[in-house]
Amino acid sequence: AQSVSQHNHHVILSEAASLELGCNYSYGGTVNLFWYVQYPGQHLQLLLKYFSGDPLVKGIKGFEAEFIKSKFSFNLRKPSVQWSDTAEYFCAVTTTGGFKTIFGAGTRLFVKA
Amino acid sequence: EAGVTQFPSHSVIEKGQTVTLRCDPISGHDNLYWYRRVMGKEIKFLLHFVKESKQDESGMPNNRFLAERTGGTYSTLKVQPAELEDSGVYFCASSPGQTPNEKLFFGSGTQLSVL
């Protein structure tokens, strides 16, 4: 069965620090990859997605993620975090042609002002 | 444009009672999904509607859970009778058309507590 593993459950950073959140998935075929974010008191929303092409994808608010097929990874990065990035981040995967999205357990990021 | 709305936002019930959760997807979205998150764990897929038809209900935990989407508009998820392990946040999401792998538009969720 497909699964998504997020390495860190909680991350605490100071403003301006760099961020990298790990994500690995288990599926041998072609996948589509997503990062969703849930800000405090808000609904889940899409941060960025990878379907094909350039494995380095850029999303909103300065976030980017790199798909490394050989490592089954799709890590999320941001060079300099802000207090407003405090949120919970979910990595997710669908198989090509599939409608079911499989989510990881989420990583809670707290950014100290 | 109105987003995905869910009712109620919170529900506290006793074990053995019945609860019905409602989801109104974005108007015109054919795909409707239910997901559940038990505290601190992954967001787990429950089922997928295309219009009024159940496309995939492989994630439904057991026959105490019944989902409907009459007329292909709003959906309800009924839990009867509720058990302690049913506690969690129930998310509804929708997406527009027949293209798979689209991004999902989520509601704010219903926090269900079974005591």
PDB file of C-alpha atoms in Angstrom:
ATOM      1  CA  ALA A   1       0.000   0.000   0.000  1.00  0.00           C
ATOM      2  CA  GLN A   2       1.116   3.512  -0.680  1.00  0.00           C
ATOM      3  CA  SER A   3       2.285   5.547   2.273  1.00  0.00           C
ATOM      4  CA  VAL A   4       3.879   8.897   3.006  1.00  0.00           C
ATOM      5  CA  SER A   5       6.386   9.448   5.767  1.00  0.00           C
ATOM      6  CA  GLN A   6       7.223  12.853   7.201  1.00  0.00           C
ATOM      7  CA  HIS A   7      10.359  12.790   9.296  1.00  0.00           C
ATOM      8  CA  ASN A   8       9.685  15.536  11.785  1.00  0.00           C
ATOM      9  CA  HIS A   9       6.490  15.941  13.742  1.00  0.00           C
ATOM     10  CA  HIS A  10       7.496  19.256  15.311  1.00  0.00           C
ATOM     11  CA  VAL A  11      10.008  21.849  14.174  1.00  0.00           C
ATOM     12  CA  ILE A  12      10.849  25.081  15.976  1.00  0.00           C
ATOM     13  CA  LEU A  13      12.852  27.748  14.167  1.00  0.00           C
ATOM     14  CA  SER A  14      13.732  31.380  14.643  1.00  0.00           C
ATOM     15  CA  GLU A  15      12.782  33.904  11.994  1.00  0.00           C
ATOM     16  CA  ALA A  16      15.213  34.043   9.060  1.00  0.00           C
ATOM     17  CA  ALA A  17      16.368  30.464   9.634  1.00  0.00           C
ATOM     18  CA  SER A  18      16.303  28.056   6.722  1.00  0.00           C
ATOM     19  CA  LEU A  19      13.715  25.308   6.587  1.00  0.00           C
ATOM     20  CA  GLU A  20      13.747  21.816   5.185  1.00  0.00           C
ATOM     21  CA  LEU A  21      10.937  19.373   5.907  1.00  0.00           C
ATOM     22  CA  GLY A  22      11.503  15.793   4.873  1.00  0.00           C
ATOM     23  CA  CYS A  23       8.992  13.665   2.992  1.00  0.00           C
ATOM     24  CA  ASN A  24       9.367  10.145   1.612  1.00  0.00           C
ATOM     25  CA  TYR A  25       6.760   8.057  -0.103  1.00  0.00           C
ATOM     26  CA  SER A  26       6.462   4.382  -0.853  1.00  0.00           C
ATOM     27  CA  TYR A  27       5.187   3.532  -4.311  1.00  0.00           C
ATOM     28  CA  GLY A  28       7.076   2.018  -7.204  1.00  0.00           C
ATOM     29  CA  GLY A  29       5.166   3.656 -10.037  1.00  0.00           C
ATOM     30  CA  THR A  30       4.698   7.184 -11.305  1.00  0.00           C
ATOM     31  CA  VAL A  31       3.426   9.598  -8.700  1.00  0.00           C
ATOM     32  CA  ASN A  32       2.210  13.137  -8.353  1.00  0.00           C
ATOM     33  CA  LEU A  33       3.345  14.960  -5.251  1.00  0.00           C
ATOM     34  CA  PHE A  34       1.884  17.771  -3.184  1.00  0.00           C
ATOM     35  CA  TRP A  35       2.553  19.867  -0.136  1.00  0.00           C
ATOM     36  CA  TYR A  36      -0.465  21.266   1.666  1.00  0.00           C
ATOM     37  CA  VAL A  37      -0.395  23.751   4.533  1.00  0.00           C
ATOM     38  CA  GLN A  38      -2.856  24.475   7.317  1.00  0.00           C
ATOM     39  CA  TYR A  39      -2.385  27.844   9.010  1.00  0.00           C
ATOM     40  CA  PRO A  40      -3.870  28.256  12.493  1.00  0.00           C
ATOM     41  CA  GLY A  41      -7.640  28.506  12.268  1.00  0.00           C
ATOM     42  CA  GLN A  42      -7.697  28.013   8.518  1.00  0.00           C
ATOM     43  CA  HIS A  43      -8.447  25.162   6.150  1.00  0.00           C
ATOM     44  CA  LEU A  44      -5.866  23.059   4.349  1.00  0.00           C
ATOM     45  CA  GLN A  45      -4.608  24.653   1.169  1.00  0.00           C
ATOM     46  CA  LEU A  46      -2.196  23.720  -1.581  1.00  0.00           C
ATOM     47  CA  LEU A  47       1.345  25.031  -1.240  1.00  0.00           C
ATOM     48  CA  LEU A  48       2.867  23.437  -4.330  1.00  0.00           C
ATOM     49  CA  LYS A  49       2.663  20.356  -6.523  1.00  0.00           C
ATOM     50  CA  TYR A  50       4.818  18.248  -8.830  1.00  0.00           C
ATOM     51  CA  PHE A  51       3.371  16.361 -11.764  1.00  0.00           C
ATOM     52  CA  SER A  52       6.233  16.122 -14.274  1.00  0.00           C
ATOM     53  CA  GLY A  53       9.118  18.074 -15.754  1.00  0.00           C
ATOM     54  CA  ASP A  54      11.547  20.101 -13.681  1.00  0.00           C
ATOM     55  CA  PRO A  55      11.920  18.256 -10.362  1.00  0.00           C
ATOM     56  CA  LEU A  56      12.423  21.538  -8.536  1.00  0.00           C
ATOM     57  CA  VAL A  57       9.035  23.157  -8.115  1.00  0.00           C
ATOM     58  CA  LYS A  58       8.227  26.543  -6.680  1.00  0.00           C
ATOM     59  CA  GLY A  59       5.116  27.326  -4.743  1.00  0.00           C
ATOM     60  CA  ILE A  60       3.528  30.207  -2.953  1.00  0.00           C
ATOM     61  CA  LYS A  61       5.201  32.341  -0.279  1.00  0.00           C
ATOM     62  CA  GLY A  62       8.742  31.449  -1.323  1.00  0.00           C
ATOM     63  CA  PHE A  63       8.465  27.706  -0.745  1.00  0.00           C
ATOM     64  CA  GLU A  64      10.011  25.151  -3.058  1.00  0.00           C
ATOM     65  CA  ALA A  65      10.310  21.389  -3.138  1.00  0.00           C
ATOM     66  CA  GLU A  66      12.599  18.975  -4.940  1.00  0.00           C
ATOM     67  CA  PHE A  67      11.509  15.605  -6.258  1.00  0.00           C
ATOM     68  CA  ILE A  68      14.314  13.048  -6.107  1.00  0.00           C
ATOM     69  CA  LYS A  69      12.976   9.921  -7.745  1.00  0.00           C
ATOM     70  CA  SER A  70      15.863   7.685  -6.709  1.00  0.00           C
ATOM     71  CA  LYS A  71      15.265   8.562  -3.078  1.00  0.00           C
ATOM     72  CA  PHE A  72      11.455   8.556  -3.237  1.00  0.00           C
ATOM     73  CA  SER A  73      11.636  11.980  -1.628  1.00  0.00           C
ATOM     74  CA  PHE A  74       9.907  15.333  -2.001  1.00  0.00           C
ATOM     75  CA  ASN A  75      11.413  17.627   0.609  1.00  0.00           C
ATOM     76  CA  LEU A  76      10.032  21.098   1.225  1.00  0.00           C
ATOM     77  CA  ARG A  77      12.404  24.046   1.607  1.00  0.00           C
ATOM     78  CA  LYS A  78      12.366  27.735   2.308  1.00  0.00           C
ATOM     79  CA  PRO A  79      15.580  29.794   2.599  1.00  0.00           C
ATOM     80  CA  SER A  80      14.307  32.186   5.273  1.00  0.00           C
ATOM     81  CA  VAL A  81      11.184  31.538   7.330  1.00  0.00           C
ATOM     82  CA  GLN A  82       8.886  34.164   8.760  1.00  0.00           C
ATOM     83  CA  TRP A  83       6.677  34.140  11.831  1.00  0.00           C
ATOM     84  CA  SER A  84       3.688  33.878   9.489  1.00  0.00           C
ATOM     85  CA  ASP A  85       4.936  30.484   8.265  1.00  0.00           C
ATOM     86  CA  THR A  86       3.847  28.951  11.562  1.00  0.00           C
ATOM     87  CA  ALA A  87       1.500  26.202  10.416  1.00  0.00           C
ATOM     88  CA  GLU A  88       1.167  22.471   9.911  1.00  0.00           C
ATOM     89  CA  TYR A  89       2.571  21.089   6.672  1.00  0.00           C
ATOM     90  CA  PHE A  90       1.390  17.905   4.966  1.00  0.00           C
ATOM     91  CA  CYS A  91       3.114  15.999   2.238  1.00  0.00           C
ATOM     92  CA  ALA A  92       0.791  14.023  -0.055  1.00  0.00           C
ATOM     93  CA  VAL A  93       0.921  11.737  -3.069  1.00  0.00           C
ATOM     94  CA  THR A  94      -1.422  10.448  -5.736  1.00  0.00           C
ATOM     95  CA  THR A  95      -0.625   7.803  -8.299  1.00  0.00           C
ATOM     96  CA  THR A  96      -0.881   8.866 -11.921  1.00  0.00           C
ATOM     97  CA  GLY A  97      -4.496   8.645 -12.991  1.00  0.00           C
ATOM     98  CA  GLY A  98      -5.646   8.191  -9.419  1.00  0.00           C
ATOM     99  CA  PHE A  99      -8.075  10.260  -7.423  1.00  0.00           C
ATOM    100  CA  LYS A 100      -7.092   9.076  -3.951  1.00  0.00           C
ATOM    101  CA  THR A 101      -4.623  11.384  -2.210  1.00  0.00           C
ATOM    102  CA  ILE A 102      -2.459   9.781   0.483  1.00  0.00           C
ATOM    103  CA  PHE A 103      -1.235  12.142   3.196  1.00  0.00           C
ATOM    104  CA  GLY A 104       1.588  12.047   5.677  1.00  0.00           C
ATOM    105  CA  ALA A 105       1.123  12.675   9.395  1.00  0.00           C
ATOM    106  CA  GLY A 106       2.050  16.346   9.121  1.00  0.00           C
ATOM    107  CA  THR A 107       4.831  18.505  10.527  1.00  0.00           C
ATOM    108  CA  ARG A 108       3.996  21.325  12.907  1.00  0.00           C
ATOM    109  CA  LEU A 109       6.287  24.288  12.319  1.00  0.00           C
ATOM    110  CA  PHE A 110       6.567  27.026  14.908  1.00  0.00           C
ATOM    111  CA  VAL A 111       8.566  30.105  13.982  1.00  0.00           C
ATOM    112  CA  LYS A 112       9.718  32.312  16.835  1.00  0.00           C
ATOM    113  CA  ALA A 113       9.575  36.029  16.162  1.00  0.00           C
TER     114      ALA A 113
ATOM    115  CA  GLU B   1     -16.663  32.115  -4.713  1.00  0.00           C
ATOM    116  CA  ALA B   2     -17.794  30.170  -1.646  1.00  0.00           C
ATOM    117  CA  GLY B   3     -15.423  27.486  -0.467  1.00  0.00           C
ATOM    118  CA  VAL B   4     -16.126  24.036   0.903  1.00  0.00           C
ATOM    119  CA  THR B   5     -18.273  24.321   4.002  1.00  0.00           C
ATOM    120  CA  GLN B   6     -18.744  21.771   6.738  1.00  0.00           C
ATOM    121  CA  PHE B   7     -21.276  21.546   9.533  1.00  0.00           C
ATOM    122  CA  PRO B   8     -20.984  21.381  12.439  1.00  0.00           C
ATOM    123  CA  SER B   9     -17.494  22.638  13.229  1.00  0.00           C
ATOM    124  CA  HIS B  10     -17.516  20.702  16.500  1.00  0.00           C
ATOM    125  CA  SER B  11     -19.611  17.833  17.809  1.00  0.00           C
ATOM    126  CA  VAL B  12     -19.419  16.168  21.201  1.00  0.00           C
ATOM    127  CA  ILE B  13     -21.482  13.012  21.613  1.00  0.00           C
ATOM    128  CA  GLU B  14     -21.604   9.988  23.857  1.00  0.00           C
ATOM    129  CA  LYS B  15     -20.621   6.529  22.794  1.00  0.00           C
ATOM    130  CA  GLY B  16     -23.554   4.808  21.133  1.00  0.00           C
ATOM    131  CA  GLN B  17     -25.151   7.979  19.819  1.00  0.00           C
ATOM    132  CA  THR B  18     -25.542   8.938  16.190  1.00  0.00           C
ATOM    133  CA  VAL B  19     -23.904  11.903  14.505  1.00  0.00           C
ATOM    134  CA  THR B  20     -24.353  13.260  11.006  1.00  0.00           C
ATOM    135  CA  LEU B  21     -21.746  15.483   9.422  1.00  0.00           C
ATOM    136  CA  ARG B  22     -22.510  17.594   6.406  1.00  0.00           C
ATOM    137  CA  CYS B  23     -20.326  18.906   3.599  1.00  0.00           C
ATOM    138  CA  ASP B  24     -21.229  21.423   0.921  1.00  0.00           C
ATOM    139  CA  PRO B  25     -18.609  21.324  -1.839  1.00  0.00           C
ATOM    140  CA  ILE B  26     -17.754  24.189  -4.127  1.00  0.00           C
ATOM    141  CA  SER B  27     -20.588  24.607  -6.604  1.00  0.00           C
ATOM    142  CA  GLY B  28     -19.945  22.641  -9.787  1.00  0.00           C
ATOM    143  CA  HIS B  29     -17.328  20.339  -8.278  1.00  0.00           C
ATOM    144  CA  ASP B  30     -18.117  16.771  -9.289  1.00  0.00           C
ATOM    145  CA  ASN B  31     -15.576  15.150  -6.984  1.00  0.00           C
ATOM    146  CA  LEU B  32     -16.203  15.064  -3.250  1.00  0.00           C
ATOM    147  CA  TYR B  33     -13.955  13.370  -0.734  1.00  0.00           C
ATOM    148  CA  TRP B  34     -14.142  12.559   2.953  1.00  0.00           C
ATOM    149  CA  TYR B  35     -10.987  12.273   5.011  1.00  0.00           C
ATOM    150  CA  ARG B  36     -10.381  11.731   8.725  1.00  0.00           C
ATOM    151  CA  ARG B  37      -7.508  12.671  10.970  1.00  0.00           C
ATOM    152  CA  VAL B  38      -7.110  11.013  14.327  1.00  0.00           C
ATOM    153  CA  MET B  39      -5.082  13.193  16.673  1.00  0.00           C
ATOM    154  CA  GLY B  40      -1.509  13.593  15.490  1.00  0.00           C
ATOM    155  CA  LYS B  41      -1.740  10.974  12.787  1.00  0.00           C
ATOM    156  CA  GLU B  42      -2.021  11.144   9.018  1.00  0.00           C
ATOM    157  CA  ILE B  43      -5.069  12.425   7.176  1.00  0.00           C
ATOM    158  CA  LYS B  44      -6.719   9.205   6.044  1.00  0.00           C
ATOM    159  CA  PHE B  45      -8.874   8.806   2.965  1.00  0.00           C
ATOM    160  CA  LEU B  46     -12.395   7.553   3.639  1.00  0.00           C
ATOM    161  CA  LEU B  47     -14.217   7.762   0.329  1.00  0.00           C
ATOM    162  CA  HIS B  48     -14.673   9.533  -2.979  1.00  0.00           C
ATOM    163  CA  PHE B  49     -17.881  10.538  -4.765  1.00  0.00           C
ATOM    164  CA  VAL B  50     -18.178  11.480  -8.392  1.00  0.00           C
ATOM    165  CA  LYS B  51     -21.432  13.366  -8.500  1.00  0.00           C
ATOM    166  CA  GLU B  52     -23.826  11.104  -6.605  1.00  0.00           C
ATOM    167  CA  SER B  53     -21.918   7.857  -7.171  1.00  0.00           C
ATOM    168  CA  LYS B  54     -19.450   6.326  -4.732  1.00  0.00           C
ATOM    169  CA  GLN B  55     -16.273   5.905  -6.780  1.00  0.00           C
ATOM    170  CA  ASP B  56     -14.055   4.541  -4.036  1.00  0.00           C
ATOM    171  CA  GLU B  57     -15.080   3.730  -0.477  1.00  0.00           C
ATOM    172  CA  SER B  58     -12.053   1.630   0.371  1.00  0.00           C
ATOM    173  CA  GLY B  59     -11.162   3.814   3.343  1.00  0.00           C
ATOM    174  CA  MET B  60     -14.451   3.531   5.221  1.00  0.00           C
ATOM    175  CA  PRO B  61     -13.592   1.917   8.560  1.00  0.00           C
ATOM    176  CA  ASN B  62     -16.675  -0.271   8.977  1.00  0.00           C
ATOM    177  CA  ASN B  63     -20.414  -0.423   8.417  1.00  0.00           C
ATOM    178  CA  ARG B  64     -21.111   2.064  11.198  1.00  0.00           C
ATOM    179  CA  PHE B  65     -20.165   4.749   8.682  1.00  0.00           C
ATOM    180  CA  LEU B  66     -22.579   5.707   5.923  1.00  0.00           C
ATOM    181  CA  ALA B  67     -21.935   8.419   3.372  1.00  0.00           C
ATOM    182  CA  GLU B  68     -24.444   9.804   0.926  1.00  0.00           C
ATOM    183  CA  ARG B  69     -24.489  12.446  -1.742  1.00  0.00           C
ATOM    184  CA  THR B  70     -28.029  12.681  -2.977  1.00  0.00           C
ATOM    185  CA  GLY B  71     -28.409  14.701  -6.154  1.00  0.00           C
ATOM    186  CA  GLY B  72     -24.677  15.100  -6.467  1.00  0.00           C
ATOM    187  CA  THR B  73     -24.546  18.260  -4.393  1.00  0.00           C
ATOM    188  CA  TYR B  74     -23.944  18.185  -0.637  1.00  0.00           C
ATOM    189  CA  SER B  75     -22.853  15.078   1.186  1.00  0.00           C
ATOM    190  CA  THR B  76     -23.524  13.640   4.625  1.00  0.00           C
ATOM    191  CA  LEU B  77     -21.450  11.246   6.672  1.00  0.00           C
ATOM    192  CA  LYS B  78     -23.358   9.436   9.396  1.00  0.00           C
ATOM    193  CA  VAL B  79     -21.740   7.498  12.200  1.00  0.00           C
ATOM    194  CA  GLN B  80     -24.134   5.123  13.953  1.00  0.00           C
ATOM    195  CA  PRO B  81     -23.505   4.074  16.647  1.00  0.00           C
ATOM    196  CA  ALA B  82     -20.446   6.147  17.445  1.00  0.00           C
ATOM    197  CA  GLU B  83     -17.495   4.549  19.237  1.00  0.00           C
ATOM    198  CA  LEU B  84     -14.620   6.180  21.129  1.00  0.00           C
ATOM    199  CA  GLU B  85     -12.157   5.476  18.312  1.00  0.00           C
ATOM    200  CA  ASP B  86     -14.272   7.511  15.888  1.00  0.00           C
ATOM    201  CA  SER B  87     -13.052  10.729  17.511  1.00  0.00           C
ATOM    202  CA  GLY B  88     -11.020  12.933  15.219  1.00  0.00           C
ATOM    203  CA  VAL B  89     -11.294  15.667  12.648  1.00  0.00           C
ATOM    204  CA  TYR B  90     -13.374  14.831   9.592  1.00  0.00           C
ATOM    205  CA  PHE B  91     -12.388  16.783   6.508  1.00  0.00           C
ATOM    206  CA  CYS B  92     -14.335  17.164   3.336  1.00  0.00           C
ATOM    207  CA  ALA B  93     -12.679  18.205   0.091  1.00  0.00           C
ATOM    208  CA  SER B  94     -13.820  18.755  -3.468  1.00  0.00           C
ATOM    209  CA  SER B  95     -12.270  19.111  -6.902  1.00  0.00           C
ATOM    210  CA  PRO B  96     -13.752  20.192 -10.203  1.00  0.00           C
ATOM    211  CA  GLY B  97     -13.889  17.608 -12.946  1.00  0.00           C
ATOM    212  CA  GLN B  98     -12.817  14.338 -14.451  1.00  0.00           C
ATOM    213  CA  THR B  99      -9.087  15.049 -14.360  1.00  0.00           C
ATOM    214  CA  PRO B 100      -7.355  13.056 -11.642  1.00  0.00           C
ATOM    215  CA  ASN B 101      -4.558  14.447  -9.516  1.00  0.00           C
ATOM    216  CA  GLU B 102      -6.146  17.844  -9.247  1.00  0.00           C
ATOM    217  CA  LYS B 103      -5.555  19.858  -6.154  1.00  0.00           C
ATOM    218  CA  LEU B 104      -8.136  19.452  -3.440  1.00  0.00           C
ATOM    219  CA  PHE B 105     -10.169  22.285  -1.931  1.00  0.00           C
ATOM    220  CA  PHE B 106     -10.738  21.555   1.729  1.00  0.00           C
ATOM    221  CA  GLY B 107     -13.350  22.541   4.245  1.00  0.00           C
ATOM    222  CA  SER B 108     -12.380  23.553   7.765  1.00  0.00           C
ATOM    223  CA  GLY B 109     -13.280  20.154   9.163  1.00  0.00           C
ATOM    224  CA  THR B 110     -15.594  18.836  11.851  1.00  0.00           C
ATOM    225  CA  GLN B 111     -13.979  18.008  15.175  1.00  0.00           C
ATOM    226  CA  LEU B 112     -15.827  14.968  16.510  1.00  0.00           C
ATOM    227  CA  SER B 113     -15.369  13.937  20.120  1.00  0.00           C
ATOM    228  CA  VAL B 114     -16.967  10.710  21.283  1.00  0.00           C
ATOM    229  CA  LEU B 115     -17.041  10.396  25.071  1.00  0.00           C
TER     230      LEU B 115
END
